[in-house]
Coordinates of C-alpha atoms and ligand atoms in Angstrom, one line a residue:
X1092 CA 0.0 0.0 0.0
X1093 CA 1.4 3.4 -0.9
X1094 CA 0.6 6.5 1.2
X1095 CA 0.8 10.2 0.5
X1096 CA 3.3 11.5 3.0
X1097 CA 2.9 15.1 3.9
X1098 CA 6.2 17.1 3.4
X1099 CA 5.9 18.5 7.0
X1100 CA 5.9 15.1 8.6
X1101 CA 8.8 14.9 11.1
X1102 CA 9.9 11.6 9.6
X1103 CA 9.4 12.6 6.0
X1104 CA 12.8 11.6 4.6
X1105 CA 12.7 8.3 6.4
X1106 CA 9.2 7.5 5.2
X1107 CA 10.0 8.4 1.6
X1108 CA 12.9 5.9 1.7
X1109 CA 10.4 3.2 3.0
X1110 CA 8.1 4.0 0.1
X1111 CA 10.9 3.5 -2.3
X1112 CA 11.9 0.2 -0.7
X1113 CA 8.3 -1.0 -0.8
X1114 CA 7.8 0.0 -4.4
X1115 CA 11.1 -1.8 -5.4
X1116 CA 9.9 -4.9 -3.7
X1117 CA 6.6 -4.8 -5.5
X1118 CA 8.5 -4.3 -8.8
X1119 CA 10.6 -7.4 -8.2
X1120 CA 13.8 -5.4 -7.8
X1121 CA 14.3 -5.7 -4.0
X1122 CA 14.9 -9.1 -2.3
X1123 CA 12.5 -9.7 0.6
X1124 CA 15.5 -9.6 2.9
X1125 CA 16.3 -6.2 1.5
X1126 CA 13.5 -4.9 3.7
X1127 CA 15.2 -6.3 6.8
X1128 CA 18.5 -4.9 5.7
X1129 CA 16.9 -1.5 5.2
X1130 CA 15.4 -1.7 8.8
X1131 CA 18.8 -2.4 10.2
X1132 CA 20.2 0.6 8.3
X1133 CA 17.5 2.8 9.6
X1134 CA 18.5 2.0 13.2
X1135 CA 22.1 2.9 12.6
X1136 CA 21.1 6.0 10.7
X1137 CA 18.9 7.1 13.7
X1138 CA 21.8 6.6 16.1
X1139 CA 24.1 8.6 13.8
X1140 CA 21.7 11.5 13.9
X1141 CA 20.4 10.9 10.3
X1142 CA 23.1 13.2 8.9
X1143 CA 26.5 12.9 7.4
X1144 CA 29.1 13.0 10.2
X1145 CA 32.4 14.8 9.9
X1146 CA 34.3 11.5 9.6
X1147 CA 31.8 10.4 7.0
X1148 CA 32.5 13.7 5.1
X1149 CA 36.2 13.1 5.1
X1150 CA 35.8 9.5 3.9
X1151 CA 33.5 10.7 1.1
X1152 CA 36.0 13.3 -0.1
X1153 CA 38.8 10.7 -0.2
X1154 CA 36.4 8.2 -1.9
X1155 CA 35.7 10.7 -4.6
X1156 CA 39.3 11.3 -5.3
X1157 CA 40.2 7.6 -5.4
X1158 CA 37.3 6.9 -7.8
X1159 CA 38.7 9.6 -10.1
X1160 CA 42.3 8.4 -9.7
X1161 CA 41.5 4.8 -10.6
X1162 CA 41.0 4.0 -14.3
X1163 CA 39.7 0.5 -13.7
X1164 CA 36.9 1.2 -11.2
X1165 CA 33.6 -0.5 -10.8
X1166 CA 30.4 0.3 -8.9
X1167 CA 28.5 -2.8 -7.7
X1168 CA 24.8 -2.5 -7.3
X1169 CA 22.1 -4.6 -5.7
X1170 CA 18.4 -4.4 -5.1
X1171 CA 18.5 -1.9 -2.2
X1172 CA 20.9 0.4 -4.1
X1173 CA 18.7 0.3 -7.2
X1174 CA 15.6 1.0 -5.0
X1175 CA 17.1 4.1 -3.3
X1176 CA 19.7 5.7 -5.7
X1177 CA 19.6 4.2 -9.2
X1178 CA 19.9 7.5 -11.1
X1179 CA 22.5 8.9 -8.7
X1180 CA 24.7 5.8 -9.0
X1181 CA 24.6 6.1 -12.8
X1182 CA 25.6 9.7 -12.6
X1183 CA 28.5 8.9 -10.3
X1184 CA 29.6 6.1 -12.7
X1185 CA 29.4 8.6 -15.6
X1186 CA 31.4 11.3 -13.8
X1187 CA 34.1 8.8 -12.6
X1188 CA 34.2 6.7 -15.8
X1189 CA 33.3 3.7 -13.7
X1190 CA 31.4 0.6 -14.9
X1191 CA 28.3 -0.6 -13.1
X1192 CA 27.7 -4.2 -12.3
X1193 CA 24.5 -5.8 -11.1
X1194 CA 25.7 -8.1 -8.4
X1195 CA 23.1 -9.7 -6.2
X1196 CA 23.2 -11.7 -3.0
X1197 CA 19.9 -13.3 -3.8
X1198 CA 20.4 -13.6 -7.6
X1199 CA 17.6 -14.7 -9.8
X1200 CA 17.3 -14.1 -13.6
X1201 CA 14.0 -12.2 -13.0
X1202 CA 15.5 -9.8 -10.5
X1203 CA 18.5 -9.1 -12.7
X1204 CA 16.1 -8.4 -15.6
X1205 CA 14.0 -6.1 -13.5
X1206 CA 17.0 -4.1 -12.3
X1207 CA 18.4 -3.9 -15.8
X1208 CA 15.0 -2.5 -17.0
X1209 CA 15.1 0.1 -14.3
X1210 CA 18.6 1.2 -15.2
X1211 CA 17.7 1.3 -18.8
X1212 CA 15.2 4.1 -18.0
X1213 CA 18.2 6.4 -17.5
X1214 CA 19.6 8.4 -20.5
X1215 CA 23.2 7.7 -19.7
X1216 CA 22.6 4.0 -19.8
X1217 CA 20.2 4.2 -22.8
X1218 CA 22.8 6.1 -24.8
X1219 CA 25.6 3.7 -23.8
X1220 CA 27.5 6.3 -21.9
X1221 CA 27.6 4.1 -18.8
X1222 CA 28.2 0.4 -19.2
X1223 CA 26.1 -2.0 -17.1
X1224 CA 27.5 -5.5 -16.6
X1225 CA 26.4 -8.6 -14.6
X1226 CA 23.4 -9.1 -16.9
X1227 CA 21.7 -12.4 -17.6
X1228 CA 23.2 -12.9 -21.0
X1229 CA 26.8 -12.7 -19.7
X1230 CA 29.1 -15.7 -19.0
X1231 CA 29.7 -14.9 -15.4
X1232 CA 32.7 -16.2 -13.5
X1233 CA 32.8 -17.1 -9.8
X1234 CA 34.9 -15.0 -7.5
X1235 CA 37.4 -17.3 -5.8
X1236 CA 36.2 -18.8 -2.7
X1237 CA 32.4 -18.4 -3.0
X1238 CA 30.8 -20.9 -5.3
X1239 CA 27.3 -19.6 -5.1
X1240 CA 25.1 -17.4 -7.4
X1241 CA 25.8 -14.4 -5.2
X1242 CA 29.5 -14.7 -6.0
X1243 CA 29.2 -14.3 -9.8
X1244 CA 31.2 -11.6 -11.4
X1245 CA 31.5 -10.3 -14.9
X1246 CA 35.0 -10.8 -16.4
X1247 CA 35.2 -7.2 -17.7
X1248 CA 33.7 -5.9 -14.4
X1249 CA 34.1 -7.0 -10.8
X1250 CA 36.4 -9.9 -11.7
X1251 CA 39.1 -7.7 -13.2
X1252 CA 38.4 -4.3 -11.6
X1253 CA 41.1 -2.7 -9.4
X1254 CA 38.7 -0.6 -7.3
X1255 CA 35.2 -1.7 -6.4
X1256 CA 32.6 0.5 -4.6
X1257 CA 30.2 -1.7 -2.8
X1258 CA 27.1 -0.7 -0.7
X1259 CA 25.0 -2.7 1.6
X1260 CA 27.3 -5.6 0.9
X1261 CA 27.6 -9.1 2.4
X1262 CA 30.7 -9.5 4.6
X1263 CA 31.9 -12.7 3.0
X1264 CA 31.9 -11.3 -0.5
X1265 CA 33.6 -8.1 0.6
X1266 CA 36.3 -10.3 2.2
X1267 CA 36.8 -12.3 -0.9
X1268 CA 37.0 -9.2 -3.1
X1269 CA 39.5 -7.7 -0.8
X1270 CA 41.6 -10.9 -0.8
X1271 CA 41.7 -10.9 -4.5
X1272 CA 43.7 -7.8 -4.3
X1273 CA 41.1 -5.1 -5.1
X1274 CA 40.8 -1.8 -3.3
X1275 CA 37.3 -1.7 -1.7
X1276 CA 35.3 1.4 -0.9
X1277 CA 32.2 0.4 1.1
X1278 CA 29.1 2.5 2.0
X1279 CA 27.5 1.0 5.1
X1280 CA 25.7 2.6 8.0
X1281 CA 26.9 -0.1 10.4
X1282 CA 30.5 0.5 11.5
X1283 CA 30.5 -3.0 13.1
X1284 CA 29.5 -4.9 10.0
X1285 CA 32.1 -7.2 8.4
X1286 CA 31.9 -5.2 5.2
X1287 CA 32.7 -2.0 7.0
X1288 CA 35.5 -3.7 8.9
X1289 CA 37.0 -5.4 5.8
X1290 CA 36.9 -2.5 3.3
X1291 CA 39.9 -0.3 2.7
X1292 CA 37.8 2.9 2.9
X1293 CA 34.4 2.8 4.6
X1294 CA 31.9 5.6 4.2
X1295 CA 29.6 5.3 7.3
X1296 CA 26.6 7.1 5.9
X1297 CA 23.2 6.5 4.4
X1298 CA 23.5 5.7 0.7
X1299 CA 20.8 8.3 0.0
X1300 CA 23.1 11.0 1.3
X1301 CA 26.5 9.5 0.4
X1302 CA 26.0 9.0 -3.3
X1303 CA 24.8 12.7 -3.9
X1304 CA 27.7 13.8 -1.7
X1305 CA 30.2 11.7 -3.7
X1306 CA 28.8 13.3 -6.9
X1307 CA 29.3 16.8 -5.4
X1308 CA 32.8 16.1 -4.3
X1309 CA 33.7 14.5 -7.7
X1310 CA 32.4 17.7 -9.5
X1311 CA 34.3 19.9 -7.0
X1312 CA 37.5 18.1 -7.9
X1313 CA 36.9 18.0 -11.6
X1314 CA 35.6 21.5 -12.1
X1315 CA 37.2 23.5 -9.3
X1316 CA 40.5 21.5 -9.1
X1317 CA 39.8 20.9 -5.4
X1318 CA 42.1 17.8 -5.3
X1319 CA 42.4 15.8 -2.1
X1320 CA 46.1 15.9 -1.2
X1321 CA 48.0 12.6 -1.4
X1322 CA 49.1 13.1 2.2
X1323 CA 45.5 13.3 3.5
X1324 CA 44.8 10.0 1.6
X1325 CA 47.9 8.3 3.0
X1326 CA 47.2 9.5 6.5
X1327 CA 43.6 8.3 6.5
X1328 CA 43.0 5.4 8.9
X1329 CA 39.9 3.4 8.3
X1330 CA 40.2 1.9 11.7
X1331 CA 40.1 5.4 13.3
X1332 CA 37.2 6.4 11.0
X1333 CA 35.2 3.4 12.2
X1334 CA 36.1 4.1 15.8
X1335 CA 35.0 7.7 15.5
X1336 CA 31.7 6.6 14.0
X1337 CA 31.2 4.2 16.9
X1338 CA 31.9 6.9 19.3
X1339 CA 29.2 9.1 17.8
X1340 CA 26.7 6.2 18.3
X1341 CA 27.9 5.6 21.9
X1342 CA 27.5 9.3 22.8
X1343 CA 24.0 9.5 21.2
Ligands
PTJ1980 O1 19.8 -7.3 -3.6 P1 20.6 -8.4 -3.0 O2 20.0 -9.7 -3.5 O3 22.1 -8.3 -3.4 O4 20.5 -8.4 -1.4 C1 20.9 -7.2 -0.7 C2 20.9 -7.4 0.8 C3 21.0 -6.0 1.4 C4 19.5 -8.0 1.2 C5 22.1 -8.2 1.3 O5 23.2 -7.7 0.8 C6 22.1 -8.3 2.8 O6 21.5 -9.2 3.4 O7 22.8 -7.4 3.4 P2 23.1 -7.3 5.0 O8 24.1 -8.4 5.4 O9 21.8 -7.2 5.7 O10 23.9 -6.0 5.1 C7 23.3 -4.7 4.7 C8 24.1 -3.6 5.4 O11 23.7 -2.4 4.8 C9 23.9 -3.5 6.9 O12 25.1 -3.3 7.6 C10 23.0 -2.2 7.0 O13 23.2 -1.5 8.2 C11 23.5 -1.4 5.9 N1 22.4 -0.5 5.3 C12 21.1 -0.7 5.2 N2 20.5 0.3 4.6 C13 21.5 1.2 4.3 C14 22.7 0.7 4.7 N3 23.9 1.3 4.5 C15 23.9 2.5 3.9 N4 22.7 3.1 3.5 C16 21.5 2.5 3.6 N5 20.4 3.1 3.2

């Protein structure tokens, strides 16, 4: 059931996200477990004050620079990401010349087709300006270590990418991606999740805020030459970043 949510509602943003999640489920884009994952995210978002933290902002700036630096970068998307930020992800991929890959934990041919259809509504994809991989007609390989449908990877995409941006990812797969030598940027609201802990750079933020902010930072770097200094990148400690995020939650 869809509801008209009044703009003045104190939980407007949160309720709009729920509507998007429900719609994507009804369209066969979201896995049923995607609703549970979203609920877990909501809890952490609440505890983080439902805004991008200072540590989240720094991680995002660095993430933007790394995405621009890396020529072989890939953005992995699943049902939840498609539900919440499909167009924004495509814009980010376009701006950073990254490929997109549909990579599902609960992979079914029907869900892949539904997600592909959704992405095809976007002009960048329609015009072939952003490449979408991981589709049904591809001969997918298995990422070493996980012999299940959720571990499939396109040879020209995740399998051979040097930098992978993952969001709302499963910890096992993040670990395997990391072990295969890739640099992993993760977006996850839970600083304790295995994905957050395994990644090289974790943006602890809601994807609905972090992707638009990544886009803003990428544009800032490209158009205003606001490069992030190498020293800042080298000095960045993901462990410290996660600890600071946990402290924010503790002091809530
Ligand atoms: O579409 P599929 O088949 O690939 O399935 C996707 C889900 C999300 C169901 C699957 O990857 C899964 O079960 O994920 P987990 O293990 O529940 O992990 C999801 C993580 O994302 C949790 O740490 C949540 O806190 C976090 N999260 C949830 N919503 C958001 C979020 N992080 C950022 N932004 C959100 N909006």
